[in-house]
mmCIF file of C-alpha atoms in Angstrom:
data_model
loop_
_atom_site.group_PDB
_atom_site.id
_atom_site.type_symbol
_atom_site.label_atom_id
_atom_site.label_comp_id
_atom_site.label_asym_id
_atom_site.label_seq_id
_atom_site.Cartn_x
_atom_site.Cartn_y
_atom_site.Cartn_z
ATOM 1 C CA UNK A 1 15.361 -19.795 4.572
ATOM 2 C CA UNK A 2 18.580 -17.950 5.185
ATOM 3 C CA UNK A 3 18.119 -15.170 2.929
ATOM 4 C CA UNK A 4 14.334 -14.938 4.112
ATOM 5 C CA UNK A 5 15.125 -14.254 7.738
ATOM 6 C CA UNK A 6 18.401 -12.253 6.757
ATOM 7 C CA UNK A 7 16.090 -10.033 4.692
ATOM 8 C CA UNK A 8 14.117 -9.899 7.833
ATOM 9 C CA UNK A 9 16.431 -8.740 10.434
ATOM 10 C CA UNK A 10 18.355 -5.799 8.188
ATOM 11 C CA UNK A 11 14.514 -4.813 7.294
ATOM 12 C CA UNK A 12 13.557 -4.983 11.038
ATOM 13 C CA UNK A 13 14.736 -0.995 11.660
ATOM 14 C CA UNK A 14 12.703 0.454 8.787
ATOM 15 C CA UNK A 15 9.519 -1.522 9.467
ATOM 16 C CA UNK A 16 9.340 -0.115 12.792
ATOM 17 C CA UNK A 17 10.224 2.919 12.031
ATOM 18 C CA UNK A 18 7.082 3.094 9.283
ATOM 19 C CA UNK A 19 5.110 0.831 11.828
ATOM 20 C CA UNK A 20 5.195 3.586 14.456
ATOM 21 C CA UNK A 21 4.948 6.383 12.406
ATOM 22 C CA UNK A 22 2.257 5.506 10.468
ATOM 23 C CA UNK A 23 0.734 3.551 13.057
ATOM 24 C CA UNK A 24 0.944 6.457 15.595
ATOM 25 C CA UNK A 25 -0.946 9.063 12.973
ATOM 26 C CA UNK A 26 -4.017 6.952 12.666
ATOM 27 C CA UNK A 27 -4.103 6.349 16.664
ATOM 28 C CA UNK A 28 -3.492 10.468 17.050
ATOM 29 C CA UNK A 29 -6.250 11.030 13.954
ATOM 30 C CA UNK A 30 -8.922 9.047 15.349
ATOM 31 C CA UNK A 31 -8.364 9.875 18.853
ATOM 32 C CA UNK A 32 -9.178 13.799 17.998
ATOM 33 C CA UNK A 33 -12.365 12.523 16.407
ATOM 34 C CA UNK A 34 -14.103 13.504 20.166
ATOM 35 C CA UNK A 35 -13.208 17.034 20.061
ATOM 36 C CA UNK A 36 -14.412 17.706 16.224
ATOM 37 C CA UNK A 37 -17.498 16.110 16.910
ATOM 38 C CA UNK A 38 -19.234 18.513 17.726
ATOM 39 C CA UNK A 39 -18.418 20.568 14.447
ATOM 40 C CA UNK A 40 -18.464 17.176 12.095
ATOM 41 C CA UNK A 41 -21.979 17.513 11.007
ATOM 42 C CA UNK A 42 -21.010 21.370 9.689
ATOM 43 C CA UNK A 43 -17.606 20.406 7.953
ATOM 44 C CA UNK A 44 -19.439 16.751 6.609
ATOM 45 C CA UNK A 45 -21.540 19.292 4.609
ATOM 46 C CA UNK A 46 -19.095 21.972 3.962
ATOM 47 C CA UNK A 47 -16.783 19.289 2.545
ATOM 48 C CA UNK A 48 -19.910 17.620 0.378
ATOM 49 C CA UNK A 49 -20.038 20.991 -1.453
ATOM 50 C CA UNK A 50 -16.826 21.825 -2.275
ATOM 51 C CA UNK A 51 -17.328 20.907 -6.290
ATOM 52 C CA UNK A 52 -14.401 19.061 -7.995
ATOM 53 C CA UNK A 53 -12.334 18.659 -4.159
ATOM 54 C CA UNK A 54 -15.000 16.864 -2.557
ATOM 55 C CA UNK A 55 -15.618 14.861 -5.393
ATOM 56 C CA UNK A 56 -11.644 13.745 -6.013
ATOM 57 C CA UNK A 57 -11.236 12.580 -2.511
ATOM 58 C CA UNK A 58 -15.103 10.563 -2.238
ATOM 59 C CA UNK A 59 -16.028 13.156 0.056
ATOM 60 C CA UNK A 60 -19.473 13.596 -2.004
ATOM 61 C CA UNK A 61 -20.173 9.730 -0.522
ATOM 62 C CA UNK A 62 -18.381 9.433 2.838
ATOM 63 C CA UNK A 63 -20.012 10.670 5.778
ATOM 64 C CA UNK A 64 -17.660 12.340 7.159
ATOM 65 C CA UNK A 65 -19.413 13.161 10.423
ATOM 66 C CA UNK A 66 -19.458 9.419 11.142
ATOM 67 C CA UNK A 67 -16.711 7.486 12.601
ATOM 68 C CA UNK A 68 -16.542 5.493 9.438
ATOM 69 C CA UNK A 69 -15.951 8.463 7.149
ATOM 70 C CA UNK A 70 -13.888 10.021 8.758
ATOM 71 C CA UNK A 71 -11.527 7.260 9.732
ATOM 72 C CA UNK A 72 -11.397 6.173 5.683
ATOM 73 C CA UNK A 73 -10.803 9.908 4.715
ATOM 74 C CA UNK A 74 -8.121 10.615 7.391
ATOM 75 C CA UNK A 75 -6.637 7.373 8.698
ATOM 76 C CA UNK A 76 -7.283 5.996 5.254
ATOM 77 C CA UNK A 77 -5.246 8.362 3.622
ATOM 78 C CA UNK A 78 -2.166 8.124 6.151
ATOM 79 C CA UNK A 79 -2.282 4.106 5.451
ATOM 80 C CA UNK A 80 -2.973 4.192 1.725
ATOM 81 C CA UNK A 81 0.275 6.451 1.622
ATOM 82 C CA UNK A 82 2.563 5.635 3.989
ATOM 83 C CA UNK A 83 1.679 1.699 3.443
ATOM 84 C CA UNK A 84 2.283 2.038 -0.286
ATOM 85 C CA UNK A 85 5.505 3.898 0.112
ATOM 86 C CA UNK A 86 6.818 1.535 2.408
ATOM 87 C CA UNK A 87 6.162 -1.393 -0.015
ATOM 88 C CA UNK A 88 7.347 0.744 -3.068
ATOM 89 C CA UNK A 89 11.029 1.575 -1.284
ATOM 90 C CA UNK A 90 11.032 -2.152 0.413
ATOM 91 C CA UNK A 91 10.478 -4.091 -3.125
ATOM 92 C CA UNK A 92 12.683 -1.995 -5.116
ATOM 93 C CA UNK A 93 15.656 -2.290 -2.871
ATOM 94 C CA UNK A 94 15.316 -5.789 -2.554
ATOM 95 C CA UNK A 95 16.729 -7.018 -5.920
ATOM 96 C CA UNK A 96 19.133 -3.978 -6.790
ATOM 97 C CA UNK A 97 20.471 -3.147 -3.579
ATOM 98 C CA UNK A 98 22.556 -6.356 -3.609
ATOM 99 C CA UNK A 99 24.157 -4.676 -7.018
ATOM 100 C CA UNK A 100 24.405 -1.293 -6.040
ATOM 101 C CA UNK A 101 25.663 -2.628 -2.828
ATOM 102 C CA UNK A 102 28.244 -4.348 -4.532
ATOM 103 C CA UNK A 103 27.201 -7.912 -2.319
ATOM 104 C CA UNK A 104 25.436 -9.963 -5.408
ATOM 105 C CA UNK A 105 28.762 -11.380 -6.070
ATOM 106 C CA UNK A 106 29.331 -12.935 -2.340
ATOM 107 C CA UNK A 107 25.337 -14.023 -2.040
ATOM 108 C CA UNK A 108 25.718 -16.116 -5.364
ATOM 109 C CA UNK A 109 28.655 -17.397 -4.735
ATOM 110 C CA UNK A 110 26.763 -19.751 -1.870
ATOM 111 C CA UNK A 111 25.091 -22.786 -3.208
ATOM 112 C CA UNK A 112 21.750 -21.020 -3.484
ATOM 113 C CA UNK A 113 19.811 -20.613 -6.381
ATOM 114 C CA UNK A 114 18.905 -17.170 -7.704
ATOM 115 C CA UNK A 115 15.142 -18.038 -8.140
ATOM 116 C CA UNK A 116 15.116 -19.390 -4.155
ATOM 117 C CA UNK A 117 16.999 -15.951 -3.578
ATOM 118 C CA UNK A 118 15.069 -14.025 -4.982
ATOM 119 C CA UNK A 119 11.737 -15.801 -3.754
ATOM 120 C CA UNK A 120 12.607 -15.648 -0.542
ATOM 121 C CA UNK A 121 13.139 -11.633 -0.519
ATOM 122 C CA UNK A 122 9.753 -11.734 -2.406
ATOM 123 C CA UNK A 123 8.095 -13.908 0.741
ATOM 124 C CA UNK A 124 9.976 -11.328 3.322
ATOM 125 C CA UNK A 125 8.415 -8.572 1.540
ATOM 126 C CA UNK A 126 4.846 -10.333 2.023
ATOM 127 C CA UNK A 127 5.581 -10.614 5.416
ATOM 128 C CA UNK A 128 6.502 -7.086 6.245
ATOM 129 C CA UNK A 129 3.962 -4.894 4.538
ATOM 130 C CA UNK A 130 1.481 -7.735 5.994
ATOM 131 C CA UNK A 131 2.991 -6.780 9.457
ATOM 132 C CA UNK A 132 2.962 -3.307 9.104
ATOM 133 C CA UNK A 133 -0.729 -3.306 7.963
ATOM 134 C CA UNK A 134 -1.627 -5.517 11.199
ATOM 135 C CA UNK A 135 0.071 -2.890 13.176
ATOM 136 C CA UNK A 136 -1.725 -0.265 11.945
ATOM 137 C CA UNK A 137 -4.864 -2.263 12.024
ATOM 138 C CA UNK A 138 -4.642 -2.489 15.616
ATOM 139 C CA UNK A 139 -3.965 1.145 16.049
ATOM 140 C CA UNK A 140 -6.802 2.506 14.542
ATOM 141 C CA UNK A 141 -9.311 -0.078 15.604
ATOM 142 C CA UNK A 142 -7.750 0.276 19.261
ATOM 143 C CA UNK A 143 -7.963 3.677 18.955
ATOM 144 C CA UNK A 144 -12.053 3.244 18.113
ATOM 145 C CA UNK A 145 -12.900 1.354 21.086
ATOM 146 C CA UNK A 146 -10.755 3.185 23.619
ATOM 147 C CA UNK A 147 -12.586 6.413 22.506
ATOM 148 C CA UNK A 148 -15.733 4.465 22.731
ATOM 149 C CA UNK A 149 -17.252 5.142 19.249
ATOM 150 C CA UNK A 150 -19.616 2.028 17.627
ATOM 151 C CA UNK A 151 -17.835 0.379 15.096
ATOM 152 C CA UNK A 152 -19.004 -1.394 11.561
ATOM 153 C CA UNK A 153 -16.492 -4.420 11.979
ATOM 154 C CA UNK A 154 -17.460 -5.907 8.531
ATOM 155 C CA UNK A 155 -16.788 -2.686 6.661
ATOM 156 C CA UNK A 156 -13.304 -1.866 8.202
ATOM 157 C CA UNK A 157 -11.946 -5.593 7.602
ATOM 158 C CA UNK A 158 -13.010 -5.259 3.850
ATOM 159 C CA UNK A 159 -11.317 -1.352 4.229
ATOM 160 C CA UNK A 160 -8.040 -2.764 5.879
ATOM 161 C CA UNK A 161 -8.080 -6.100 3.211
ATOM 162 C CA UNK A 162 -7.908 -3.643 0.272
ATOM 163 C CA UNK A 163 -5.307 -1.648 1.600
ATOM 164 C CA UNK A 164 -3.259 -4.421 2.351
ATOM 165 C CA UNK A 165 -4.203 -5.983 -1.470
ATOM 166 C CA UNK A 166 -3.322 -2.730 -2.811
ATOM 167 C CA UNK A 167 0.171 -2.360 -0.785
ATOM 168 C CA UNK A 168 1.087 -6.213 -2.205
ATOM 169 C CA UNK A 169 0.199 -4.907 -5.726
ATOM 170 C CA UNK A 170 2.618 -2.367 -5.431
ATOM 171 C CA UNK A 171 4.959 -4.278 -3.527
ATOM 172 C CA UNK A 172 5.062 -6.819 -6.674
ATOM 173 C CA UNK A 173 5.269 -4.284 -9.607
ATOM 174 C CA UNK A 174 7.925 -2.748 -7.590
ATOM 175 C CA UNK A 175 9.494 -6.438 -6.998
ATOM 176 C CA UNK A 176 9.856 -6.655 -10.943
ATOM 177 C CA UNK A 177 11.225 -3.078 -11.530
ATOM 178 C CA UNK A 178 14.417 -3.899 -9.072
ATOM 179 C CA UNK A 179 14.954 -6.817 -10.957
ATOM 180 C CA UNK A 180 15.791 -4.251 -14.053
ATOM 181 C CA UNK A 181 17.616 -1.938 -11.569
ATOM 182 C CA UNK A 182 21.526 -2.131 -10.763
ATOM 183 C CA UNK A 183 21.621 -0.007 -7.892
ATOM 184 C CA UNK A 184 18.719 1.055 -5.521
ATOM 185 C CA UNK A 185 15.472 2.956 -7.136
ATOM 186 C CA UNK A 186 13.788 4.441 -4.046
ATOM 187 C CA UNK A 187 12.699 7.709 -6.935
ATOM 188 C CA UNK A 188 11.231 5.788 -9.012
ATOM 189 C CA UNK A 189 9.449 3.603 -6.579
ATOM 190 C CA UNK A 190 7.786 7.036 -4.701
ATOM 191 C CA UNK A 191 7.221 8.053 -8.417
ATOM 192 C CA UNK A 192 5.456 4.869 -9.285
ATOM 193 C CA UNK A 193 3.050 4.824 -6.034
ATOM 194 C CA UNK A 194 2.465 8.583 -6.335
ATOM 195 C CA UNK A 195 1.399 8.435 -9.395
ATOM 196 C CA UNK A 196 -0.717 5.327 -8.879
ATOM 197 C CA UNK A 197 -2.349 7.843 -5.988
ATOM 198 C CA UNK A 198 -3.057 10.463 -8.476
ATOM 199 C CA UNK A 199 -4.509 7.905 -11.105
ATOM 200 C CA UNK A 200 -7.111 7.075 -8.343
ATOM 201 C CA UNK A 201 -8.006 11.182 -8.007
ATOM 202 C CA UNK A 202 -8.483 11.952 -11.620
ATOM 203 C CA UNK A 203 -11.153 8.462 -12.349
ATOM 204 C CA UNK A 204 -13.378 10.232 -9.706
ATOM 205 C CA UNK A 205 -13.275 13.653 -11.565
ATOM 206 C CA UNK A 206 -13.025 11.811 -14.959
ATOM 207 C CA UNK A 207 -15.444 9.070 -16.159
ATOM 208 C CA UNK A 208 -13.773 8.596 -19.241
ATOM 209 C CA UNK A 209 -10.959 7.737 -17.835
ATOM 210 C CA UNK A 210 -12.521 5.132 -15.439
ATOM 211 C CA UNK A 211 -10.390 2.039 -17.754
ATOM 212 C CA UNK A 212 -7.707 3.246 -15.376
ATOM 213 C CA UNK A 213 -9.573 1.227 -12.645
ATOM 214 C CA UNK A 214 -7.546 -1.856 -13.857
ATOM 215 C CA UNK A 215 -4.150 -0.256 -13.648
ATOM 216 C CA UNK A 216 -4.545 1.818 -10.006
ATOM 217 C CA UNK A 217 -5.052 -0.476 -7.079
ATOM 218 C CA UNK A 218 -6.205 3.040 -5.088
ATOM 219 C CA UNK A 219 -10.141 2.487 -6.832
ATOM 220 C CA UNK A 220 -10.347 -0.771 -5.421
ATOM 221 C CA UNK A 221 -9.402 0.357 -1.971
ATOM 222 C CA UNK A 222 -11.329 3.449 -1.662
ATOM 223 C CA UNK A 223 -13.186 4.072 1.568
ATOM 224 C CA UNK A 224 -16.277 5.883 -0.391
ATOM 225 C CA UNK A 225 -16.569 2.697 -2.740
ATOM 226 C CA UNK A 226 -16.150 -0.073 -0.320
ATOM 227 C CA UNK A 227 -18.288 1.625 2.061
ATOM 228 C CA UNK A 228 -21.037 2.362 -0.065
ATOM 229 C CA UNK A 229 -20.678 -1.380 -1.393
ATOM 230 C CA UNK A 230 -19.917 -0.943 -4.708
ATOM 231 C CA UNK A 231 -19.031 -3.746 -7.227
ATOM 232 C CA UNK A 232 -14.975 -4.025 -7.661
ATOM 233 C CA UNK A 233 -14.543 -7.506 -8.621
ATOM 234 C CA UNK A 234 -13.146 -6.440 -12.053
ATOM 235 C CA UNK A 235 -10.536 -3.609 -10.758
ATOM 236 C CA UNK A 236 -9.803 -6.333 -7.765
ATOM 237 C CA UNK A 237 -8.986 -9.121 -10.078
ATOM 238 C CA UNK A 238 -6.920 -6.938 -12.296
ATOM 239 C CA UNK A 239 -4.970 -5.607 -9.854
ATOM 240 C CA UNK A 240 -3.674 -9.268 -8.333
ATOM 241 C CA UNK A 241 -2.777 -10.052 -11.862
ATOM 242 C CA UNK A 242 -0.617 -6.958 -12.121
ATOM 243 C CA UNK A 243 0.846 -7.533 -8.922
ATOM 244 C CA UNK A 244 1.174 -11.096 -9.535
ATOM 245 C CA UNK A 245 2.984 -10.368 -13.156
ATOM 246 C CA UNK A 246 5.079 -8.207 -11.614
ATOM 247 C CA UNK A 247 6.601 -10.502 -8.904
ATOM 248 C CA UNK A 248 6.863 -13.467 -11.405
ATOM 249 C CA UNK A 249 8.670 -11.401 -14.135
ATOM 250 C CA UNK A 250 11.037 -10.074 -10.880
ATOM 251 C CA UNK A 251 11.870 -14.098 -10.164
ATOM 252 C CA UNK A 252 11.923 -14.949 -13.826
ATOM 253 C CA UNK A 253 14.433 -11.997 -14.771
ATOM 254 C CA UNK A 254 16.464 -12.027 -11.743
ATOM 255 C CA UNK A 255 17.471 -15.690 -12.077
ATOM 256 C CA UNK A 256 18.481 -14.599 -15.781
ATOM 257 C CA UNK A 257 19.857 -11.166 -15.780
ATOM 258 C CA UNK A 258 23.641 -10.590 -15.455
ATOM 259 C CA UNK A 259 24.737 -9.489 -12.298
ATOM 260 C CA UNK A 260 26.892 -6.518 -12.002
ATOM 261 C CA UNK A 261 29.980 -6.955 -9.610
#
């Protein structure tokens, strides 16, 4: 478990650097939900009619005057992001960065396999985006009982469970690009995630385009879905396969590819 905890301990500066950023947005979001009350009923319906806007970001469906809606359309939004980012940059550098960082050559020279390498920077991964999302957890359901609002327990596990799903998915397609990289990716990691985002934007103003469900792990974990109950057994399914794939072909090419010195 060397290269698990070593993995660990030079990740240990980002993760709480993204822990208390993101972390700190959703506390500072929900605790300036008491002020807007007031004026949430008026925007909740101002938002609902805004045409193709409200209708890209679920605010048609979320109440946003609630505590609920407007924790999944703020807080969700910082998470969904920040949390996805953070898993796109942490996979891709996992694999590459010991080419581009020219220290492949001295990690493989110890009598370690590649595949236990690379699966334990796969299982350090797991554990950091699962940290950061417990983190954040705890900040925005903290910051719901210390401003004393009621809160629907049962629908912001399922909300928190598919955001961290969705961050793993990413996290393993990501794992599987850097094992194609030779140096560091961090573009094309924002580019994949961002793009994933936008995928999630254009089903809700497209139904034809609503096969992208099974690519874009962001219609699984929308707040307006999950908190209107909606089925999403099919997009949930497809998007642990993806992720899944993606982390096995990572291992699998990784313990095969040629290693640049």
């Amino acid at each position: 478990m060397t290269v698990f905890r070593k993995e660990l301990r030079s990740g240990a500066f980002s993760f709480l650097v993204w822990s208390v950023i993101v972390g700190g947005l959703m506390a500072i979001c929900v605790g300036l939900y008491p002020s807007m009350s007031g004026s949430m009923e008026d925007m909740s319906v101002l938002f609902s009619g805004m045409g193709d806007f409200s209708t890209a970001f679920g605010l048609d469906k979320l109440q946003f005057g609630s505590i609920m809606g407007f924790y999944g359309t703020e807080c969700g939004n910082i998470l969904g992001l920040g949390g996805a980012f953070y898993a796109a940059l942490t996979a891709t550098a996992l694999l590459a960065g010991e080419e581009g960082g020219h220290t492949a050559e001295f990690l493989l020279t110890h009598p370690v396999s590649r595949l236990q390498i690379a699966a334990e920077k796969l299982g350090a991964l797991t554990v950091l985006v699962i940290g950061l999302n417990l983190i954040c957890f705890a900040c925005g359901a903290g910051g719901i009982l210390t401003i004393g609002e009621e809160m629907e327990w049962k629908d912001l596990l399922r909300y928190h469970g598919a955001l961290l799903l969705m961050q793993l998915q990413i996290g393993g397609l990501c794992f599987g690009i850097s094992a194609l990289l030779r140096r560091s990716g961090l573009g094309l990691a924002m580019g994949l995630a961002a793009l994933l985002y936008f995928m999630g934007l254009i089903i809700n103003l497209d139904q034809n385009l609503d096969w992208l469900c099974f690519i874009t792990p962001y219609y699984y974990a929308d707040a307006a879905r999950i908190f209107s109950n909606e089925t999403l057994t099919g997009p949930i399914l497809a998007g642990c396969t993806l992720g899944i794939l993606g982390a096995g072909f990572g291992l699998w090419r990784y313990a095969r590819k040629d290693i640049a010195s």
